[in-house]
Coordinates of C-alpha atoms in Angstrom, one line a residue:
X30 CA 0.0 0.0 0.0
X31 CA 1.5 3.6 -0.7
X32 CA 1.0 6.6 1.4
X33 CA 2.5 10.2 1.3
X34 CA 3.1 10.6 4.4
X35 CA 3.8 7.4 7.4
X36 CA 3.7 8.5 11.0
X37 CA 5.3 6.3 13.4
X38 CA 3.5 6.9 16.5
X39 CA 0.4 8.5 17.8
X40 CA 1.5 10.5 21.0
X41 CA 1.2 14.6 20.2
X42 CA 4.1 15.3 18.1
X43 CA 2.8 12.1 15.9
X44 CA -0.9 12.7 15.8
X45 CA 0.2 16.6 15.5
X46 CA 1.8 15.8 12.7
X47 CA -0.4 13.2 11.0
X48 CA -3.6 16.1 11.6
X49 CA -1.9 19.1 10.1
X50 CA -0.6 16.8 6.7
X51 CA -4.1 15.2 6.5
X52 CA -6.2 18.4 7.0
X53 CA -4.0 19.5 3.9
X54 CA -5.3 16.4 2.3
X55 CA -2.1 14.0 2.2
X56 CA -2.4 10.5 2.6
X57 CA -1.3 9.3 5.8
X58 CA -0.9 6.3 7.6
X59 CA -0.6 6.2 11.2
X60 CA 1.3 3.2 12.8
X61 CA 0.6 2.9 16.9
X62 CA 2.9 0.0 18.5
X63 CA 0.1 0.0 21.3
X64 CA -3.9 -1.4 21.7
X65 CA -4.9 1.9 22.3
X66 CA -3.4 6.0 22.1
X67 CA -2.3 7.4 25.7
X68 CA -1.7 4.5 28.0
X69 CA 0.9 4.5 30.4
X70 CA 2.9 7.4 29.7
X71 CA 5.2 8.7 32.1
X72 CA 4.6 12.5 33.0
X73 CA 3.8 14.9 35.1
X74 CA 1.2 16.1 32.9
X75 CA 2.0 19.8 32.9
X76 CA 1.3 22.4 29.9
X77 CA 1.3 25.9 29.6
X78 CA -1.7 28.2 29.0
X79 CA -0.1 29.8 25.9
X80 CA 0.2 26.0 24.7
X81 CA -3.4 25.0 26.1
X82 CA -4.6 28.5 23.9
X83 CA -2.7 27.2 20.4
X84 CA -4.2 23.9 20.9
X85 CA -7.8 24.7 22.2
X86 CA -8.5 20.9 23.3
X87 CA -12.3 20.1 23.8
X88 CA -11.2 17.8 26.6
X89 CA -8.5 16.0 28.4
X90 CA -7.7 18.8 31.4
X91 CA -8.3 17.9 34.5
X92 CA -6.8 21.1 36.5
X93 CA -5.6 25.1 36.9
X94 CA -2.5 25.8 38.0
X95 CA -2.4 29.6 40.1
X96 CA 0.5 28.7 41.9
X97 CA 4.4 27.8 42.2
X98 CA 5.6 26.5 45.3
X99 CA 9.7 26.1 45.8
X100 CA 11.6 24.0 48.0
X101 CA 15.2 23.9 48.0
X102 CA 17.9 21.9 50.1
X103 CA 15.3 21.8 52.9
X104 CA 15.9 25.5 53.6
X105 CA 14.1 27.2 51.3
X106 CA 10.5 27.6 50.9
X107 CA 8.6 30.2 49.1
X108 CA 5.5 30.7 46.5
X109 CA 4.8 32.3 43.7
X110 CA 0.9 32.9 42.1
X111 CA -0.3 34.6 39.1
X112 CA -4.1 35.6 39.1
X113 CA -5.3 34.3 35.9
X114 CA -4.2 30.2 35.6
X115 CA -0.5 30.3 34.0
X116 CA -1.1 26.2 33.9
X117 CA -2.9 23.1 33.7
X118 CA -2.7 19.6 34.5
X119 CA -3.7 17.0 32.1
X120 CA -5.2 14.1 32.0
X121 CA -2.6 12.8 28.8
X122 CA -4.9 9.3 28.3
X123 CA -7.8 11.5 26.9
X124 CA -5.7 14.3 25.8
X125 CA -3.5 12.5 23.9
X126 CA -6.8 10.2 22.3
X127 CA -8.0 13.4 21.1
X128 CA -5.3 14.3 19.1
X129 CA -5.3 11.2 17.8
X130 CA -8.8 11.6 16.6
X131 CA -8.6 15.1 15.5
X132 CA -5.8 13.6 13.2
X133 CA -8.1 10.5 12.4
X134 CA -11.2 12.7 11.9
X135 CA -9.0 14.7 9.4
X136 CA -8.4 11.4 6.9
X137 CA -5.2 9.9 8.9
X138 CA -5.5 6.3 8.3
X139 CA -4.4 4.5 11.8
X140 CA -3.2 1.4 12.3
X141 CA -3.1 0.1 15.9
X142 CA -0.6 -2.6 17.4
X143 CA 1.5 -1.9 14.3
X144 CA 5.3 -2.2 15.7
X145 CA 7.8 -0.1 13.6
X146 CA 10.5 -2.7 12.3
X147 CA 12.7 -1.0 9.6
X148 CA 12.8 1.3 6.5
X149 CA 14.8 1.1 3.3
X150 CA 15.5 3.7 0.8
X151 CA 14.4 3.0 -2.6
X152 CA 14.4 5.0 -6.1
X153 CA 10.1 5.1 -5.6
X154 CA 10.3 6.3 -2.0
X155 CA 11.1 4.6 1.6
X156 CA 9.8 1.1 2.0
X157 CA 8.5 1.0 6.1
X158 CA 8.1 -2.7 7.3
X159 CA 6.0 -3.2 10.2
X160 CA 4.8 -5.9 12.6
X161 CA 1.3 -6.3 13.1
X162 CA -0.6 -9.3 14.9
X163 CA 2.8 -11.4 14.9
X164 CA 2.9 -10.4 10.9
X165 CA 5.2 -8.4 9.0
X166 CA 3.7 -6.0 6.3
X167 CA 5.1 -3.4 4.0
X168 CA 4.4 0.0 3.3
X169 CA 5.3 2.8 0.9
X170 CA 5.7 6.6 1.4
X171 CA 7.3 9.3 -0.1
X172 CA 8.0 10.7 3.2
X173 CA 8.4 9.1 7.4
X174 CA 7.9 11.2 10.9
X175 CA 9.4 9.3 13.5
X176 CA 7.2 9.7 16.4
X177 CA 8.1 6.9 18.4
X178 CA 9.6 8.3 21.5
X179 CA 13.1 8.4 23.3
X180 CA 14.4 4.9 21.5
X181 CA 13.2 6.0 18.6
X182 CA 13.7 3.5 15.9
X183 CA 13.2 5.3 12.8
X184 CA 15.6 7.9 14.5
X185 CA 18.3 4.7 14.6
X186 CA 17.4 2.9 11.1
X187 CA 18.0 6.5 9.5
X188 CA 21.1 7.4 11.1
X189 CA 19.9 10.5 13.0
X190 CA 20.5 8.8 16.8
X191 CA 24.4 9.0 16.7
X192 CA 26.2 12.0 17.4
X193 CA 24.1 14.3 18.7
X194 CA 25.5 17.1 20.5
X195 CA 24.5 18.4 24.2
X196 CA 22.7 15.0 24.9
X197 CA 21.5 14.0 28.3
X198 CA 18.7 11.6 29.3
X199 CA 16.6 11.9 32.8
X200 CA 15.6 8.6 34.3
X201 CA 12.2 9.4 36.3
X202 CA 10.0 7.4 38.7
X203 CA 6.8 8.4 39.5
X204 CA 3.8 7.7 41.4
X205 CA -0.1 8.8 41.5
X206 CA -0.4 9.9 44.5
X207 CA -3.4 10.7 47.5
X208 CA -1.8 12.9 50.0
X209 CA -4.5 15.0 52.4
X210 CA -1.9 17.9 51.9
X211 CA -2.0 18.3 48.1
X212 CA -3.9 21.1 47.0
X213 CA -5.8 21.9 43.9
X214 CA -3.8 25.0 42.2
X215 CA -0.5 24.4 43.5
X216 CA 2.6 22.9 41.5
X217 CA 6.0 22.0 44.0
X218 CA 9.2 21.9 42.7
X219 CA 11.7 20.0 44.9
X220 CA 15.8 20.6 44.9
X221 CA 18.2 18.0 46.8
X222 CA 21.2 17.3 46.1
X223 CA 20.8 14.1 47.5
X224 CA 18.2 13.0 46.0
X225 CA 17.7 14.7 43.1
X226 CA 20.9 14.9 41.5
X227 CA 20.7 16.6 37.8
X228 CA 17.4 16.8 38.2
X229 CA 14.2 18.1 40.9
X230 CA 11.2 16.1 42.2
X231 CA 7.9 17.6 41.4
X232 CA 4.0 17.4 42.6
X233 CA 1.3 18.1 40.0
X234 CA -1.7 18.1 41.5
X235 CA -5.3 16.8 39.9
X236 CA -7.3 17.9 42.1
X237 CA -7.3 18.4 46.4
X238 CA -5.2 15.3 47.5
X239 CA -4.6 13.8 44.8
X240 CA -1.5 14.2 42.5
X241 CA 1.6 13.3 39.9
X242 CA 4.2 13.1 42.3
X243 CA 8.0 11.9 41.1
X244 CA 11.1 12.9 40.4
X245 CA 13.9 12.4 37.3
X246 CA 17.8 12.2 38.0
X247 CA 20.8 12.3 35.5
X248 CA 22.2 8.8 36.6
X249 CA 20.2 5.7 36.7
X250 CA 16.5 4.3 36.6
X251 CA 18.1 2.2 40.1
X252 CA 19.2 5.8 41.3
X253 CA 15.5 7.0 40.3
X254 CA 13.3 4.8 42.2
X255 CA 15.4 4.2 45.2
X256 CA 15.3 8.1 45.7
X257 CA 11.6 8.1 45.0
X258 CA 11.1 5.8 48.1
X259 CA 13.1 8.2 50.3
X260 CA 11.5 11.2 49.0
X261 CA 8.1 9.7 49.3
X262 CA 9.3 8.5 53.1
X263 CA 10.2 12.0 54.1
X264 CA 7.2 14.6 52.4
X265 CA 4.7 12.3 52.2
X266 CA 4.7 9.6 54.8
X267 CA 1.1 9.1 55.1
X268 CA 0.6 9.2 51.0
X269 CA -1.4 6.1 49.5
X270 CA 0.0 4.9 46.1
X271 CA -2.5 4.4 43.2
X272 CA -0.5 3.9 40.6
X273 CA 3.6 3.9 39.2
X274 CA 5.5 4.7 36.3
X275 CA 9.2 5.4 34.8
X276 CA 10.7 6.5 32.0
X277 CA 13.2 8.5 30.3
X278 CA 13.2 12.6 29.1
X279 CA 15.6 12.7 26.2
X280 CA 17.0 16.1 25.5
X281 CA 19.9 17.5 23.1
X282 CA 20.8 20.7 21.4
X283 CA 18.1 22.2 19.1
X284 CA 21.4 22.6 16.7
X285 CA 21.3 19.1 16.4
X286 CA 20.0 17.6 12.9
X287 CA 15.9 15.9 12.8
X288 CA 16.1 15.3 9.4
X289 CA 17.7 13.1 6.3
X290 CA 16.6 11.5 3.1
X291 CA 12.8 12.7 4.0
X292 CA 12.6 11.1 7.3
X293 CA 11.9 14.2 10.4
X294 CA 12.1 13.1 13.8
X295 CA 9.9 15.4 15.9
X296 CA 9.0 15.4 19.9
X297 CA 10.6 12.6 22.2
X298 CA 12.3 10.5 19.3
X299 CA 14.2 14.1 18.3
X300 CA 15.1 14.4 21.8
X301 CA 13.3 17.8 22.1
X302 CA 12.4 18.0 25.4
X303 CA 12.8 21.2 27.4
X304 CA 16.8 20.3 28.9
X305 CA 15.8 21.7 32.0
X306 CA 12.6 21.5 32.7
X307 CA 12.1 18.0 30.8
X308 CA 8.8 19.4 29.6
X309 CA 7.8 17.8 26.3
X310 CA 4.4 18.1 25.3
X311 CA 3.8 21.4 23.7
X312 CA 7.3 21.3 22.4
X313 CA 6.1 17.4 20.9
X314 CA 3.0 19.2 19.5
X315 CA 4.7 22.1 17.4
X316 CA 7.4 19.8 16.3
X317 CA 4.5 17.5 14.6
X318 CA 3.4 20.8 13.1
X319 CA 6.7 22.0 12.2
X320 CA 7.6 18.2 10.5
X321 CA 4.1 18.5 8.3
X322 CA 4.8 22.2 6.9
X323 CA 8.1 21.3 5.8
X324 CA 6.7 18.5 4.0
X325 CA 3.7 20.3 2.5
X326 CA 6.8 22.5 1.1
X327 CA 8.6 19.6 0.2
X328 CA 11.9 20.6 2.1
X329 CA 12.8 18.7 4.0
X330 CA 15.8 21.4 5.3
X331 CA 12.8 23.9 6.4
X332 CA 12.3 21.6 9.3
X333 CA 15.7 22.4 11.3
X334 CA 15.4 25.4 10.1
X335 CA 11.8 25.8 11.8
X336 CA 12.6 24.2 14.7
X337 CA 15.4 26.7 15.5
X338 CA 13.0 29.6 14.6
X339 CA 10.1 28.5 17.0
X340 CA 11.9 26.8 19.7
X341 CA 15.7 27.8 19.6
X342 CA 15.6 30.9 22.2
X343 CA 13.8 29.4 24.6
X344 CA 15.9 25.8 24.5
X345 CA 18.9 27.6 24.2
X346 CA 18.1 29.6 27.7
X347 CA 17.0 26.3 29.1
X348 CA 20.3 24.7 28.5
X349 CA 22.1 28.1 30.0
X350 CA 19.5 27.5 33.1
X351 CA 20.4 24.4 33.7
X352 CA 24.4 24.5 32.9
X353 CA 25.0 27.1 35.6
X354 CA 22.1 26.0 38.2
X355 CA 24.1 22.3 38.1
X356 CA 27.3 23.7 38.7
X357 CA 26.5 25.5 41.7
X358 CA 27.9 24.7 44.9
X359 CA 25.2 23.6 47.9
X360 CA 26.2 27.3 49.4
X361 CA 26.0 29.0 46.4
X362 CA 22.3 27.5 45.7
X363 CA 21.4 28.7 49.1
X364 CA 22.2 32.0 48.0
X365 CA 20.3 32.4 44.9
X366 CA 17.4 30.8 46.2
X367 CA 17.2 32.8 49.3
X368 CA 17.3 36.0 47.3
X369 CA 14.3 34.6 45.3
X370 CA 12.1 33.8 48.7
X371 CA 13.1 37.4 49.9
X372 CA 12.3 39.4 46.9
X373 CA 9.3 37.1 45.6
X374 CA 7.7 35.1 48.3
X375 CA 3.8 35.5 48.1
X376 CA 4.1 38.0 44.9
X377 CA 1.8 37.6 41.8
X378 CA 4.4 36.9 38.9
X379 CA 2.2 37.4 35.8
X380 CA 3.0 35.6 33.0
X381 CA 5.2 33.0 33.0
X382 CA 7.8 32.1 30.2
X383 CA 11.8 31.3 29.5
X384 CA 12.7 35.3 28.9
X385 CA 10.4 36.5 31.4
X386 CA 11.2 34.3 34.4
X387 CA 14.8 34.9 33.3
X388 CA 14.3 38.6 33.3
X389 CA 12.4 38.1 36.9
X390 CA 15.4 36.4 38.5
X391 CA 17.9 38.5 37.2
X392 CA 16.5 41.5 38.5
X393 CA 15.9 40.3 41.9
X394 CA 19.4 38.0 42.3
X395 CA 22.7 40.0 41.4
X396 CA 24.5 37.8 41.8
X397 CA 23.0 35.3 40.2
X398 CA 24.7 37.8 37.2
X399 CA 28.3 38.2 38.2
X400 CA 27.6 33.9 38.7
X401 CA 26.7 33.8 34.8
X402 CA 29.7 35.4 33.9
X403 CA 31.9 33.4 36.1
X404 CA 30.3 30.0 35.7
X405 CA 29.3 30.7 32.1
X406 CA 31.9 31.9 30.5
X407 CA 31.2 35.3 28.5
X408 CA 29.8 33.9 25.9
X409 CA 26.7 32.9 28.0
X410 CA 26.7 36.0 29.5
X411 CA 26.3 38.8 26.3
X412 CA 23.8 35.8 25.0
X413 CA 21.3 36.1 28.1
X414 CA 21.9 40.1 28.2
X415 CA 21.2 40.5 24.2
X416 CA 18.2 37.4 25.2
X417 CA 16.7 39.8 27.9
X418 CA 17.4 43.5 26.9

């Protein structure tokens, strides 16, 4: 069977993809390794409102996010609110399934329990072999997203895996949570250095009591949920478990190349994840988008090139973030943070995004500047003062 477009998987960037190619009236085939779109997917289930806005879902949120609660080393502790909701919580099984049938809805063909098994170049196109109900069938398509997450193996089989520049991974456990203490609005954001090394732990709340609670590291999936126990042991002792997860956040540099012999990578399997927060969703989402204008224009180079464009500023201050917050001492993360509590504890923030948070922290932490420069290089530093002027 031949198709214009094959997406391999059907999480946003995927069904993102597959809806904007068939709403322009390509021919696309959807292949989903799994029964069914949105099952057990590790995440904390965050998105923006400027995300929540671009995609207008009809369902699939479960929560408002007003606040930001911070805890750091056990010493500090301070919130942050914004009057209008700067974030929600969502429920990603339904979500996710409505992407997937806004794509469907649109003329995507899918195919379910369809396990991606190679691809070979020919003269006519790429040949996609696939394994479905212990069978392998063949496809062809002039052009291949690879949607299929951190492995990604349409990322391997077309030689866009290797070499990438800036690459970590986060290994993250987490567990759905009742705690009588949760509440409702309010997001925390836990930093220990012993227990969250290269990484923080995190409570999204669905609703009073009951929440996404987890946290990722930079070392080991071992190292992930044996620190999840001792979190959950110290913050929440009386919490009942409902549910666990883990997984992996893949991110690299944005300067890093998606695309080669018409085959894009987009979300998870292009390692796009935010490097410091490890949010993926809405960047998941535009890549799809990004991957299916390219190929409406047939240029296959456009797609790098777009992806720079729309996500490059604010991954590039994510990756500054992170480098110089990971390199500070335990005394020198006292520091910043306590000028943070003492300049923003119990203030409405606004909006919240990469420049303007940056902007907020600057201003009310000097020396989180003269630490830029020194931990940064100079380099860093003229890039976040041109970034922020």
């Amino acid at each position: 069977m031949e198709y214009d477009v094959v997406v391999v998987g059907a999480g946003p960037a995927g069904s993102s993809a597959a809806f904007h190619l068939a709403k322009a009236g390509e021919r696309v085939l959807i292949l989903e390794k799994d029964r069914e779109v949105g099952r057990n997917i590790l995440c904390a289930e965050g998105a923006s409102r400027a995300f929540l806005e671009m995609v207008k879902p009809e369902k699939g949120v479960a929560n408002e996010i007003r606040k930001i609660r911070i805890k750091v080393e056990d010493t500090i502790d301070f919130e942050v609110f914004s009057t209008k909701p700067f974030g929600y919580i969502l429920e990603r099984r339904i979500f996710d399934r409505m992407l997937f049938e806004r794509a469907v809805e649109s003329g995507a063909i899918p195919l379910m329990g369809a396990r991606f098994v190679d691809l070979k170049r020919e003269d006519t196109g790429c040949r996609i072999i696939a394994q479905v109900k212990g069978k392998e069938v063949e496809f062809m398509t002039d052009w291949v997203v690879g949607a299929d997450g951190p492995g990604s193996g349409v990322g391997q089989k077309a030689g866009l895996k290797s070499g990438m520049k800036r690459n970590i991974t986060h290994h993250c456990s987490q567990v759905f949570l009742y705690h009588p203490d949760i509440r409702a609005n309010t997001i925390v954001f836990y930093y220990l250095s012993e227990i969250t090394p290269g990484g923080y732990a995190w409570v999204f709340p669905k609703s009073n009591g009951f929440a996404n609670v987890g946290l990722g590291v930079n070392t080991s999936w071992e190292d992930a949920e044996r620190n999840l126990e001792v979190f959950l042991q110290r913050y929440y002792p009386a919490g009942k478990i409902l549910g666990y997860l883990k997984g992996v956040v893949p991110s690299a540099t944005i300067d890093n190349k998606h695309a080669v012999d018409n085959v894009l990578l987009t979300g998870d399997a292009g390692r796009l994840a935010d490097p410091m927060s490890g949010g993926g969703i809405a960047n998941a989402y535009i890549s799809g988008e990004l991957a299916a204008h390219s190929i409406l224009e047939k240029n296959q180079d456009l797609y790098d090139t777009l992806l720079k464009k729309r996500l490059g500023r604010d991954h590039e201050i994510s990756w500054i973030v992170r480098r110089v917050f990971y390199s500070l001492s335990y005394d020198e993360r006292i520091l910043i943070f306590s000028d943070l509590q003492d300049s923003l504890n119990g203030r409405d923030i606004g909006e919240i995004d990469a420049v303007s948070a940056l902007k907020l922290v600057l201003k009310v932490s000097p020396r989180l500047v003269s630490m830029l420069f020194s931990k940064g290089g100079k380099a860093v530093y003229e890039f976040v003062r041109e970034v922020i002027s």
